PDB file of C-alpha atoms in Angstrom:
ATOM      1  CA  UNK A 152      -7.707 -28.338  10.593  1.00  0.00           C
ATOM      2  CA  UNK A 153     -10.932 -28.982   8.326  1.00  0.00           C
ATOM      3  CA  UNK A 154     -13.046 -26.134   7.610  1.00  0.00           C
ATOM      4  CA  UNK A 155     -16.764 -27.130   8.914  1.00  0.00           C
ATOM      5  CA  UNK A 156     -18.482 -24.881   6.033  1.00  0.00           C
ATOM      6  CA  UNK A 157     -16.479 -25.859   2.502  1.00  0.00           C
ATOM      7  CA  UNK A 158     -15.844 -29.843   2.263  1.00  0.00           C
ATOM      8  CA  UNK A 159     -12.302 -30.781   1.391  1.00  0.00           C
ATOM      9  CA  UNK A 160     -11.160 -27.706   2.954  1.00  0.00           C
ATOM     10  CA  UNK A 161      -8.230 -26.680   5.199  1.00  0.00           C
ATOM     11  CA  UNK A 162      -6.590 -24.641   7.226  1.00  0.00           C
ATOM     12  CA  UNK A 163      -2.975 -24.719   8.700  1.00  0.00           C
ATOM     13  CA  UNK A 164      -1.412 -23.014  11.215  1.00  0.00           C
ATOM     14  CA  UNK A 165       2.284 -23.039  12.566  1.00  0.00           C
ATOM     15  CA  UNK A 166       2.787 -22.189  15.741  1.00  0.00           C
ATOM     16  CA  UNK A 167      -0.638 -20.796  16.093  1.00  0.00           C
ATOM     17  CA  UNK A 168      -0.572 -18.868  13.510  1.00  0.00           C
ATOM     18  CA  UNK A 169      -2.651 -19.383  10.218  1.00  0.00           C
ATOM     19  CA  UNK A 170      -0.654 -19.952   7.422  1.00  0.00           C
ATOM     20  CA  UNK A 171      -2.455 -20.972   4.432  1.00  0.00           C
ATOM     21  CA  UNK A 172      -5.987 -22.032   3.471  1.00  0.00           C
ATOM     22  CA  UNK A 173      -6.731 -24.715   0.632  1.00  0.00           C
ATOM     23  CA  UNK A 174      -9.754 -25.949  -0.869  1.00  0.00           C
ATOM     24  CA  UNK A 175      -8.973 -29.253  -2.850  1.00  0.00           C
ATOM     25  CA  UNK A 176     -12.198 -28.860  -4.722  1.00  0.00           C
ATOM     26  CA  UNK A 177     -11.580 -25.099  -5.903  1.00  0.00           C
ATOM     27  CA  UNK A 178      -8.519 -24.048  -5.738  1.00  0.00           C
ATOM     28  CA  UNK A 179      -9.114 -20.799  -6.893  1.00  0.00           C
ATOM     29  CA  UNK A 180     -10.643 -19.893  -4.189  1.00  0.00           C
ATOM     30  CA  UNK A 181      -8.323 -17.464  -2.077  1.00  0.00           C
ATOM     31  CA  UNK A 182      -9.502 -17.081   1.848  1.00  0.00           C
ATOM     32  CA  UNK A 183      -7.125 -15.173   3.386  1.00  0.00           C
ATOM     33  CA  UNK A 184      -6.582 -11.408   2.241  1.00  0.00           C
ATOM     34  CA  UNK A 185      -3.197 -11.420   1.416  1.00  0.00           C
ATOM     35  CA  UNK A 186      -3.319 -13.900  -0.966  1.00  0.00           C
ATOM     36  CA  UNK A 187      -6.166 -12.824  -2.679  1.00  0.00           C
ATOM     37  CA  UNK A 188      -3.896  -9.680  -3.302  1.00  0.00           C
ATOM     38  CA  UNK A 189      -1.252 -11.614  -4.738  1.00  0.00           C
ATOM     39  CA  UNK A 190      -3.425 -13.925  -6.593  1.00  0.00           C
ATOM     40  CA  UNK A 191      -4.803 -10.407  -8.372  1.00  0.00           C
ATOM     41  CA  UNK A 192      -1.229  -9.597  -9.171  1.00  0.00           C
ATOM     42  CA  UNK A 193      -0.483 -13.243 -10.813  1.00  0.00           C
ATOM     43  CA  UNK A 194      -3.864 -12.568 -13.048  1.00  0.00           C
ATOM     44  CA  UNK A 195      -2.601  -9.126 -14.774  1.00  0.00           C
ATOM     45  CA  UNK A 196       0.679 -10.361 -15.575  1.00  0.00           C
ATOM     46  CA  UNK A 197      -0.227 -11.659 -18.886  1.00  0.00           C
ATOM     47  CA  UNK A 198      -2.913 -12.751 -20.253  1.00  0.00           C
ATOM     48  CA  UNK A 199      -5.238 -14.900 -18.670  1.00  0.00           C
ATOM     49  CA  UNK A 200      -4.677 -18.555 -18.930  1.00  0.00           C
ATOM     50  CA  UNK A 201      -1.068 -17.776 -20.131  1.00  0.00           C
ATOM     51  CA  UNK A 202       1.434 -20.170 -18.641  1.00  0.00           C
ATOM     52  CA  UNK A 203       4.048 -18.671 -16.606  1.00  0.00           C
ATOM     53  CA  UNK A 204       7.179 -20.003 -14.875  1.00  0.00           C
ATOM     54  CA  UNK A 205       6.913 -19.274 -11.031  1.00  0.00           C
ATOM     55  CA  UNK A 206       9.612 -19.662  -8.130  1.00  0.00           C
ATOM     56  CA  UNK A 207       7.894 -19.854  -4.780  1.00  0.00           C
ATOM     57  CA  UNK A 208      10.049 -18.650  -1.427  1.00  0.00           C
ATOM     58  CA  UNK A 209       8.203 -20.691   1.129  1.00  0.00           C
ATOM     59  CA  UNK A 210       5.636 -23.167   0.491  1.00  0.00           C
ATOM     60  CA  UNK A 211       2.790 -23.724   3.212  1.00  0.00           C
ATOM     61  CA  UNK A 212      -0.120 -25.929   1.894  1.00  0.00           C
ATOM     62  CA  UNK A 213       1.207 -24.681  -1.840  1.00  0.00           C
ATOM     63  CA  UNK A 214      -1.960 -22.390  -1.974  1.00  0.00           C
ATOM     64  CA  UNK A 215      -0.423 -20.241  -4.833  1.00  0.00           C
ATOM     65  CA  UNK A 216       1.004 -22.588  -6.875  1.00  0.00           C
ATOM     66  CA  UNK A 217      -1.756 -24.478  -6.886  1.00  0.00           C
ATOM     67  CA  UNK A 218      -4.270 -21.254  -7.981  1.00  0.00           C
ATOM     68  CA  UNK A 219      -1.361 -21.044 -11.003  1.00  0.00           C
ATOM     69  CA  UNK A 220      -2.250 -24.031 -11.989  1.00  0.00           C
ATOM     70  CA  UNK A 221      -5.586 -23.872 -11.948  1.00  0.00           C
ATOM     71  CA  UNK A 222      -5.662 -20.439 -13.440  1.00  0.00           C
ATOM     72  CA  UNK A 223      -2.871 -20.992 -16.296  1.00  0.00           C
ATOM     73  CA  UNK A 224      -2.463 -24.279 -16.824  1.00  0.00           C
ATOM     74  CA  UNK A 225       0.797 -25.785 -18.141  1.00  0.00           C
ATOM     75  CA  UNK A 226       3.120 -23.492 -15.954  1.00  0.00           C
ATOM     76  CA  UNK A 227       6.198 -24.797 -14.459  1.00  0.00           C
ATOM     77  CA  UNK A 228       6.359 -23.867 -11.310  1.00  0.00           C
ATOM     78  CA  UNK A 229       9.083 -24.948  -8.104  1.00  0.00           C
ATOM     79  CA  UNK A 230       8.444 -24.394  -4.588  1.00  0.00           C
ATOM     80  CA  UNK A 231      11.112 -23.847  -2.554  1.00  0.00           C
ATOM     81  CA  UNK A 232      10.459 -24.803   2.022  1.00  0.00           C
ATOM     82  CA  UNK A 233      12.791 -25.011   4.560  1.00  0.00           C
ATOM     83  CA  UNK A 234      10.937 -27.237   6.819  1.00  0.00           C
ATOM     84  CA  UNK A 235      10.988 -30.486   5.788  1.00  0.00           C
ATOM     85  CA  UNK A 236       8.604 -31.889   8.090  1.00  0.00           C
ATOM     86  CA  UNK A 237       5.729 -29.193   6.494  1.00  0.00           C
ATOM     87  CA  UNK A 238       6.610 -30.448   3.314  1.00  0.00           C
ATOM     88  CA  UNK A 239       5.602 -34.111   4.187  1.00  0.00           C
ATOM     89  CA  UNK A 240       2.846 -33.057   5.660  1.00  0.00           C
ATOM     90  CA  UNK A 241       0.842 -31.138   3.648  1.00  0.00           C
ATOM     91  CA  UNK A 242       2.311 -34.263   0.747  1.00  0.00           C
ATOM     92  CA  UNK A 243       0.572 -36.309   2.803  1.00  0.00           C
ATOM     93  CA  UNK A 244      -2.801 -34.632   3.775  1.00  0.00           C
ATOM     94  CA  UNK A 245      -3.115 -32.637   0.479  1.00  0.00           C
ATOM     95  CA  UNK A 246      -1.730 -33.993  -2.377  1.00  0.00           C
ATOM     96  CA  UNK A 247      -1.120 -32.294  -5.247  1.00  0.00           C
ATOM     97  CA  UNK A 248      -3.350 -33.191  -8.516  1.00  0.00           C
ATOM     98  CA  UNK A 249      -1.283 -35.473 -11.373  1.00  0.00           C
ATOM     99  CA  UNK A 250       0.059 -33.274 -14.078  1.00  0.00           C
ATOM    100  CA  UNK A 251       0.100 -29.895 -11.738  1.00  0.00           C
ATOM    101  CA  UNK A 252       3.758 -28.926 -12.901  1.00  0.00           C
ATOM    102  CA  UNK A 253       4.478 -28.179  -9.659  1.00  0.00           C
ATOM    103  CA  UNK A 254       8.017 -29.139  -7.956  1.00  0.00           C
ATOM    104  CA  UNK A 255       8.744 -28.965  -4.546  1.00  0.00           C
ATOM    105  CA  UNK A 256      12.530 -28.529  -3.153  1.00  0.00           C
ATOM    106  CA  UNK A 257      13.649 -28.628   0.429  1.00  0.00           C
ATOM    107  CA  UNK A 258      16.012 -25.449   1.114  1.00  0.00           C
ATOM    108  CA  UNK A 259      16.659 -22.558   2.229  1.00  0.00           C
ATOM    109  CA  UNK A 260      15.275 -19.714   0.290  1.00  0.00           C
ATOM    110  CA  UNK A 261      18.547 -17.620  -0.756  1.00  0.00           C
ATOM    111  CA  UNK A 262      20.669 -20.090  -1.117  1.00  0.00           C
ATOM    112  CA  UNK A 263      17.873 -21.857  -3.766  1.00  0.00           C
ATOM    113  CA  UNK A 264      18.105 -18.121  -5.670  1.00  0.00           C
ATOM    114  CA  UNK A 265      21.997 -18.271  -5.307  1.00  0.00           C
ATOM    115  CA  UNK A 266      21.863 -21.330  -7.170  1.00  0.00           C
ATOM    116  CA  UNK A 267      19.206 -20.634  -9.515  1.00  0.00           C
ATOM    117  CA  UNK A 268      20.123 -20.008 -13.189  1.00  0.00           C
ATOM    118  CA  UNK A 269      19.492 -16.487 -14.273  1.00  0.00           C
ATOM    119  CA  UNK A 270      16.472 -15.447 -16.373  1.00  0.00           C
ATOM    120  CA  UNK A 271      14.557 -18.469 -15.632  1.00  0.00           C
ATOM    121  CA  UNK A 272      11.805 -17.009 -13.981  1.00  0.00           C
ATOM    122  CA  UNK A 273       8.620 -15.233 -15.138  1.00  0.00           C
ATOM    123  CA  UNK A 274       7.657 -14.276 -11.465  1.00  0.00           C
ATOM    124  CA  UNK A 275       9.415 -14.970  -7.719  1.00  0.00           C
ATOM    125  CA  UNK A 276       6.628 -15.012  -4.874  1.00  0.00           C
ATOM    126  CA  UNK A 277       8.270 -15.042  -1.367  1.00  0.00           C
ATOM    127  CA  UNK A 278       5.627 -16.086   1.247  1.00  0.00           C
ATOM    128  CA  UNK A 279       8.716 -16.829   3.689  1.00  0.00           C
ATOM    129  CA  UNK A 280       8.112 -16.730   7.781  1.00  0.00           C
ATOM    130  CA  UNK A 281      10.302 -17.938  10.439  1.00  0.00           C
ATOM    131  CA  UNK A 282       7.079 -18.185  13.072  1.00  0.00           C
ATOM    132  CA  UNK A 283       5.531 -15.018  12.512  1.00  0.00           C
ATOM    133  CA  UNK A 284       8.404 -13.166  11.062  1.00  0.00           C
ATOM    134  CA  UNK A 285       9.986 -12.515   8.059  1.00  0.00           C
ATOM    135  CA  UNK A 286      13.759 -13.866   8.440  1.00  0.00           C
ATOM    136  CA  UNK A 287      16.567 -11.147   8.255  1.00  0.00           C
ATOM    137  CA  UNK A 288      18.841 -12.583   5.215  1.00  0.00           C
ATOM    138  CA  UNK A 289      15.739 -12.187   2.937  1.00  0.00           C
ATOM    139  CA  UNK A 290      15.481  -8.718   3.106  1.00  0.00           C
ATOM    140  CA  UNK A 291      19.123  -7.550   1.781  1.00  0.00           C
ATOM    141  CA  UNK A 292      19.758  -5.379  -1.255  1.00  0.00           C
ATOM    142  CA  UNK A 293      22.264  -8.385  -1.781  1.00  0.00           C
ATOM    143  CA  UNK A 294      18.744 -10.569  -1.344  1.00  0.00           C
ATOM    144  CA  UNK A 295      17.078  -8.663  -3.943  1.00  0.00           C
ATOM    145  CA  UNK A 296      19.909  -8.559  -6.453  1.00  0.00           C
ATOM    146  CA  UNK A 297      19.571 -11.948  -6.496  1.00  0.00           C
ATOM    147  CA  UNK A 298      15.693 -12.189  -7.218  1.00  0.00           C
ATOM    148  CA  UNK A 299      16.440  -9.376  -9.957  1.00  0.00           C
ATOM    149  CA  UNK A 300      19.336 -11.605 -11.538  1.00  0.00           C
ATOM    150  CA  UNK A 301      16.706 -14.402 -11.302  1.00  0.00           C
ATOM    151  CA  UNK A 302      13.969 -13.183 -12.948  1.00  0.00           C
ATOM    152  CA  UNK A 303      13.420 -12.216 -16.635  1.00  0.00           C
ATOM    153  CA  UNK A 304      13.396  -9.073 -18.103  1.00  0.00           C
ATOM    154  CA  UNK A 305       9.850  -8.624 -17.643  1.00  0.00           C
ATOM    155  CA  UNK A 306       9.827 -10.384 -14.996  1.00  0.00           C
ATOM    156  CA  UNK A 307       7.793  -9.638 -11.248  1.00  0.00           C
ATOM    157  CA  UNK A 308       9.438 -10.083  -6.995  1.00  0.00           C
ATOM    158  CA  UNK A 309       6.166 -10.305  -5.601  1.00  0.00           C
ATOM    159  CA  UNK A 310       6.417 -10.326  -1.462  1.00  0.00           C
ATOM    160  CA  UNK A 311       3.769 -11.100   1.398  1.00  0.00           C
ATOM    161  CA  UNK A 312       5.309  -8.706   4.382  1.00  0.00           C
ATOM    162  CA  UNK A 313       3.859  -7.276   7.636  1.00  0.00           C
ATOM    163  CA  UNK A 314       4.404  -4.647   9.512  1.00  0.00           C
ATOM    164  CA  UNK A 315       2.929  -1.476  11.757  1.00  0.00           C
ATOM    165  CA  UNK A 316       3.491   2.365  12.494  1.00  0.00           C
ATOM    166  CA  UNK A 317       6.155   3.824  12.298  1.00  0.00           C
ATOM    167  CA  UNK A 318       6.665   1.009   9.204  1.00  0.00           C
ATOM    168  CA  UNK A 319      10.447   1.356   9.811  1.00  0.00           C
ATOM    169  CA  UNK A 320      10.553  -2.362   7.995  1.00  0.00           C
ATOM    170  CA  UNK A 321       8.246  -1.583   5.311  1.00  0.00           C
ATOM    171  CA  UNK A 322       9.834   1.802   4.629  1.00  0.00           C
ATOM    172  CA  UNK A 323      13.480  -0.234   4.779  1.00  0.00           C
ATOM    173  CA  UNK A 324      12.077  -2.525   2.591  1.00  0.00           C
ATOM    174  CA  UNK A 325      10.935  -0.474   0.216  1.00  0.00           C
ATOM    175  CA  UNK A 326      14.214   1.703   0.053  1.00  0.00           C
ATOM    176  CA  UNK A 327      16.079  -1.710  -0.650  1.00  0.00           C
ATOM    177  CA  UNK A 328      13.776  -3.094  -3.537  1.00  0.00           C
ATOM    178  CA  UNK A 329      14.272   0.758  -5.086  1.00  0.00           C
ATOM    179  CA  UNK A 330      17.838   0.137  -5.081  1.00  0.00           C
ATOM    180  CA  UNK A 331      17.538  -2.828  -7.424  1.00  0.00           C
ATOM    181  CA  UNK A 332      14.179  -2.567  -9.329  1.00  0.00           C
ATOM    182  CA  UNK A 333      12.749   0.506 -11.128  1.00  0.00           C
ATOM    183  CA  UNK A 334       8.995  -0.065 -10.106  1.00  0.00           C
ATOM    184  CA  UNK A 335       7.528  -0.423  -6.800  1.00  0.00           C
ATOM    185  CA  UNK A 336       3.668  -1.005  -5.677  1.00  0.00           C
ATOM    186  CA  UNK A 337       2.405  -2.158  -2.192  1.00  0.00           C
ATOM    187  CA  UNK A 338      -1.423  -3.485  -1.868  1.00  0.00           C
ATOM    188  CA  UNK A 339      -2.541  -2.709   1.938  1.00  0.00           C
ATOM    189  CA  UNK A 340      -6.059  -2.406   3.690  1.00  0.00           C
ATOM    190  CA  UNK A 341      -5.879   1.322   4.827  1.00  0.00           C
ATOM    191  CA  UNK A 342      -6.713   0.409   8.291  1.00  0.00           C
ATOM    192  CA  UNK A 343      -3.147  -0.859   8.303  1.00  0.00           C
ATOM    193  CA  UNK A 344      -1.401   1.833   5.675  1.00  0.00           C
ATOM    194  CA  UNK A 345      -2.685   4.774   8.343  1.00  0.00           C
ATOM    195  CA  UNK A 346      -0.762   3.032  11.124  1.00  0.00           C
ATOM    196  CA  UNK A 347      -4.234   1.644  13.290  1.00  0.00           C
ATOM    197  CA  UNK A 348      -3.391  -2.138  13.503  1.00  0.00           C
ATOM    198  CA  UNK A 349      -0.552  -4.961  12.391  1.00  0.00           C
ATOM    199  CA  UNK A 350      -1.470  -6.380   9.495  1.00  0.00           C
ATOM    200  CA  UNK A 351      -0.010  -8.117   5.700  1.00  0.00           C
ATOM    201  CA  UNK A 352       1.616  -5.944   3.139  1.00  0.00           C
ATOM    202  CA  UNK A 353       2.375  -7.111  -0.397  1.00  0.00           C
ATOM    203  CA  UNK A 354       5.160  -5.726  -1.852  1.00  0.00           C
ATOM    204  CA  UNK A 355       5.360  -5.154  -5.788  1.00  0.00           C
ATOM    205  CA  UNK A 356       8.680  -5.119  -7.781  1.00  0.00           C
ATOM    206  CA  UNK A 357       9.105  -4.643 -11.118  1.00  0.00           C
ATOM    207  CA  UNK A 358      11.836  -2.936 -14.568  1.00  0.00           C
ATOM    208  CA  UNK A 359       8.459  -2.213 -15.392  1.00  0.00           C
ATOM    209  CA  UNK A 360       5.307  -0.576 -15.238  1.00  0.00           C
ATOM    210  CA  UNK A 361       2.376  -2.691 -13.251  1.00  0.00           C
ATOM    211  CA  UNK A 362      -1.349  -2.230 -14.007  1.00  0.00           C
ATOM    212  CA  UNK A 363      -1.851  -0.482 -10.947  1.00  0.00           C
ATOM    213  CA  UNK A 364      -5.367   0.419 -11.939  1.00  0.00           C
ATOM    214  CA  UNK A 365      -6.615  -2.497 -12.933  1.00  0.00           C
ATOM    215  CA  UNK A 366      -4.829  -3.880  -9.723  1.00  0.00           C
ATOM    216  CA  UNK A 367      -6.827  -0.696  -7.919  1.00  0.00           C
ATOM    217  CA  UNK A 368     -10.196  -2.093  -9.551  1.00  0.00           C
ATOM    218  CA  UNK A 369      -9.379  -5.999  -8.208  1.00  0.00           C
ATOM    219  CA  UNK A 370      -8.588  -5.084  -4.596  1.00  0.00           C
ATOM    220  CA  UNK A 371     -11.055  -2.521  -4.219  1.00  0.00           C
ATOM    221  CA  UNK A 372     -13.606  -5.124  -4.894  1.00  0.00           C
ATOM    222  CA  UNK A 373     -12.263  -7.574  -2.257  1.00  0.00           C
ATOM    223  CA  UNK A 374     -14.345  -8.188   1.284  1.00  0.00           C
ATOM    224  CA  UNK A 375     -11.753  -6.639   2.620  1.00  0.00           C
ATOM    225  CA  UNK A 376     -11.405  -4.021   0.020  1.00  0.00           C
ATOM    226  CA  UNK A 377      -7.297  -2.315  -0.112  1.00  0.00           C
ATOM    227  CA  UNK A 378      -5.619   0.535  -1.810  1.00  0.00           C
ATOM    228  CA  UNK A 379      -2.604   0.265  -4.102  1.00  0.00           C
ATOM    229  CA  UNK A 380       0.022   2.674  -3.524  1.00  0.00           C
ATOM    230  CA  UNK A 381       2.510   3.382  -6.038  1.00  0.00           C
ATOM    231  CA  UNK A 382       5.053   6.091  -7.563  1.00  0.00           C
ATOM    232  CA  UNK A 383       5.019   9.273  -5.884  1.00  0.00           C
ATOM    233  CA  UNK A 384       3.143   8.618  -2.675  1.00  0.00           C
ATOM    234  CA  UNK A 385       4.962   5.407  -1.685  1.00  0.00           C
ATOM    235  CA  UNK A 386       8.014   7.436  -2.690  1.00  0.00           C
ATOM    236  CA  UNK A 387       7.353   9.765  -0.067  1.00  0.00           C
ATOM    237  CA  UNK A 388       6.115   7.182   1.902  1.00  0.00           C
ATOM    238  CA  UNK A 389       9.569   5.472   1.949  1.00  0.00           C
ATOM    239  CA  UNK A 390      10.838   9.068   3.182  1.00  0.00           C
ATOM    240  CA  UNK A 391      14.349   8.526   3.743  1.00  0.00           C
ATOM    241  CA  UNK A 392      14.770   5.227   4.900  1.00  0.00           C
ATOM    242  CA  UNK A 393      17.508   3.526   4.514  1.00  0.00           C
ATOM    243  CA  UNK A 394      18.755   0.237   2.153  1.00  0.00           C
ATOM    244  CA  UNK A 395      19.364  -2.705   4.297  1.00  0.00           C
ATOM    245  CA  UNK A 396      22.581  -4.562   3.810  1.00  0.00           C
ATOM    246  CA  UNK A 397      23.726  -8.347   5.005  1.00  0.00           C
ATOM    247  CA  UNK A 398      25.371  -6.868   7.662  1.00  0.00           C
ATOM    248  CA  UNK A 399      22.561  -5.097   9.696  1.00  0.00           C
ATOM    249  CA  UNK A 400      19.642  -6.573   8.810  1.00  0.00           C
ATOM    250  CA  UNK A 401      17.077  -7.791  10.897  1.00  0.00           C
ATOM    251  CA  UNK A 402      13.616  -9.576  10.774  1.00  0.00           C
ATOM    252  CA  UNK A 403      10.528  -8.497  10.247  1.00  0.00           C
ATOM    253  CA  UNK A 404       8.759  -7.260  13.528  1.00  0.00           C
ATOM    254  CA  UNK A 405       7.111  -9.305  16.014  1.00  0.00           C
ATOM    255  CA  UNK A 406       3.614  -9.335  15.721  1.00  0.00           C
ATOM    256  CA  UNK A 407       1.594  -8.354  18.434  1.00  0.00           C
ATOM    257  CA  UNK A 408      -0.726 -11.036  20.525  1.00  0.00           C
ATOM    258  CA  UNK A 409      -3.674 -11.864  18.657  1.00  0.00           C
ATOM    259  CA  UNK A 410      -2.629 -10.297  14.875  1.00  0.00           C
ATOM    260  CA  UNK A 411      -3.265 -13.330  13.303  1.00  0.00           C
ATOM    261  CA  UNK A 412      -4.627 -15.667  15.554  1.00  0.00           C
ATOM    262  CA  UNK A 413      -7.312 -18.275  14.328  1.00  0.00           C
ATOM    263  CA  UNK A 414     -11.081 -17.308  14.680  1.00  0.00           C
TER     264      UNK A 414
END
């Protein structure tokens, strides 16, 4: 759907559900919360205008990649969708500039990473919903061995998740990324950290430690301003929730009527 205030604008939904935003003329500019969060994470990862080498878990209208491009141009950057019929479409409606360095695969998300070579990425970003929900097999500790083997030594798993009280996902999440990387983070409005509504989570994971306060400084400056939780807190946060394994995991929750409805 256009957007009636910004002119090459656009907004699409899946099922009903808003899924990305893109404005051809300016694509840095970040409209939904979530992404804006991630987009602050991609900035402090080097220094600006640095190229980077990105994978992308689920594509959409290829928001983030294109912001990379525009923001450090020269990265090489492949997008991995499962539905092929989104793929065309957003091809088709909003084509990517010449020269972006952007390639887009159709595939299942894991079974791209099983099949990726090791140390060949600078950052993973997994934006990956089946409908509203985060689908089970992507949220393994055998899952995030695979991101870890995947990424470079300094390398960042970067996730968009969602979730509400008690946060038995999130928590499981969180005690399954520990398992595998050394350095955890999640950016959150508080509304949604203190349990009061559904809402997106984006999950940090590092061998290394993140700028958390410059990360602090960029999010608390948002519209829709977020805190950063990090190290001890999100330890006990976590609590003692357990890893999730292949064998008994499940999606991410349902979200309620109306959590991210359009308008």
């Amino acid at each position: 759907m256009p957007d009636v205030d910004r002119k090459r604008a656009w907004l699409l939904t899946v099922d009903g559900a808003p899924q990305s935003y893109i404005d051809l003329d300016e694509p840095t500019h970040l409209e939904f919360e979530y992404a804006r969060r991630l987009g602050h994470v991609l900035d402090i990862l080097a220094e600006p205008g640095l190229p980077l080498d990105v994978l992308h878990l689920g594509g959409g209208a290829l928001t983030l990649p294109r912001y990379v491009a525009a923001t450090r141009p020269g990265s090489r950057q492949d997008v991995v969708e499962a539905d092929r019929a989104l793929l065309a479409l957003v091809g088709e409606h909003l084509p990517l500039p010449d020269g972006s360095g952007i390639a887009r695969h159709a595939g299942d998300a894991r079974a791209w990473l099983a099949d990726a070579p090791a140390d060949s990425a600078d950052v993973i970003v997994a934006d990956v919903f089946g409908g509203s929900r985060v689908p089970a097999h992507l949220t393994s500790v055998a899952y995030a061995a695979e991101a870890d083997r995947v990424l470079r030594a300094g390398g960042v798993y970067l996730a968009n998740l969602a979730d509400a009280a008690p946060f038995d996902f999130l928590r499981s999440q969180l005690a399954t990324f520990a398992t595998v990387f050394q350095e955890l983070a999640l950016i959150a409005e508080p509304a949604v950290l203190r349990g009061r509504r559904f809402g997106n989570v984006v999950l940090v994971a590092a061998h290394h430690p993140v700028d958390t306060t410059a990360l602090t400084r960029l999010t608390a400056a948002d519209p829709f301003p977020a805190r950063v939780e990090h190290g001890r807190p999100l330890r006990h946060f976590t609590g003692d929730a357990r890893p999730v394994r292949d064998e008994n995991a499940v999606p991410s929750p349902e979200p309620p009527d109306g959590a991210f409805g359009v308008g």
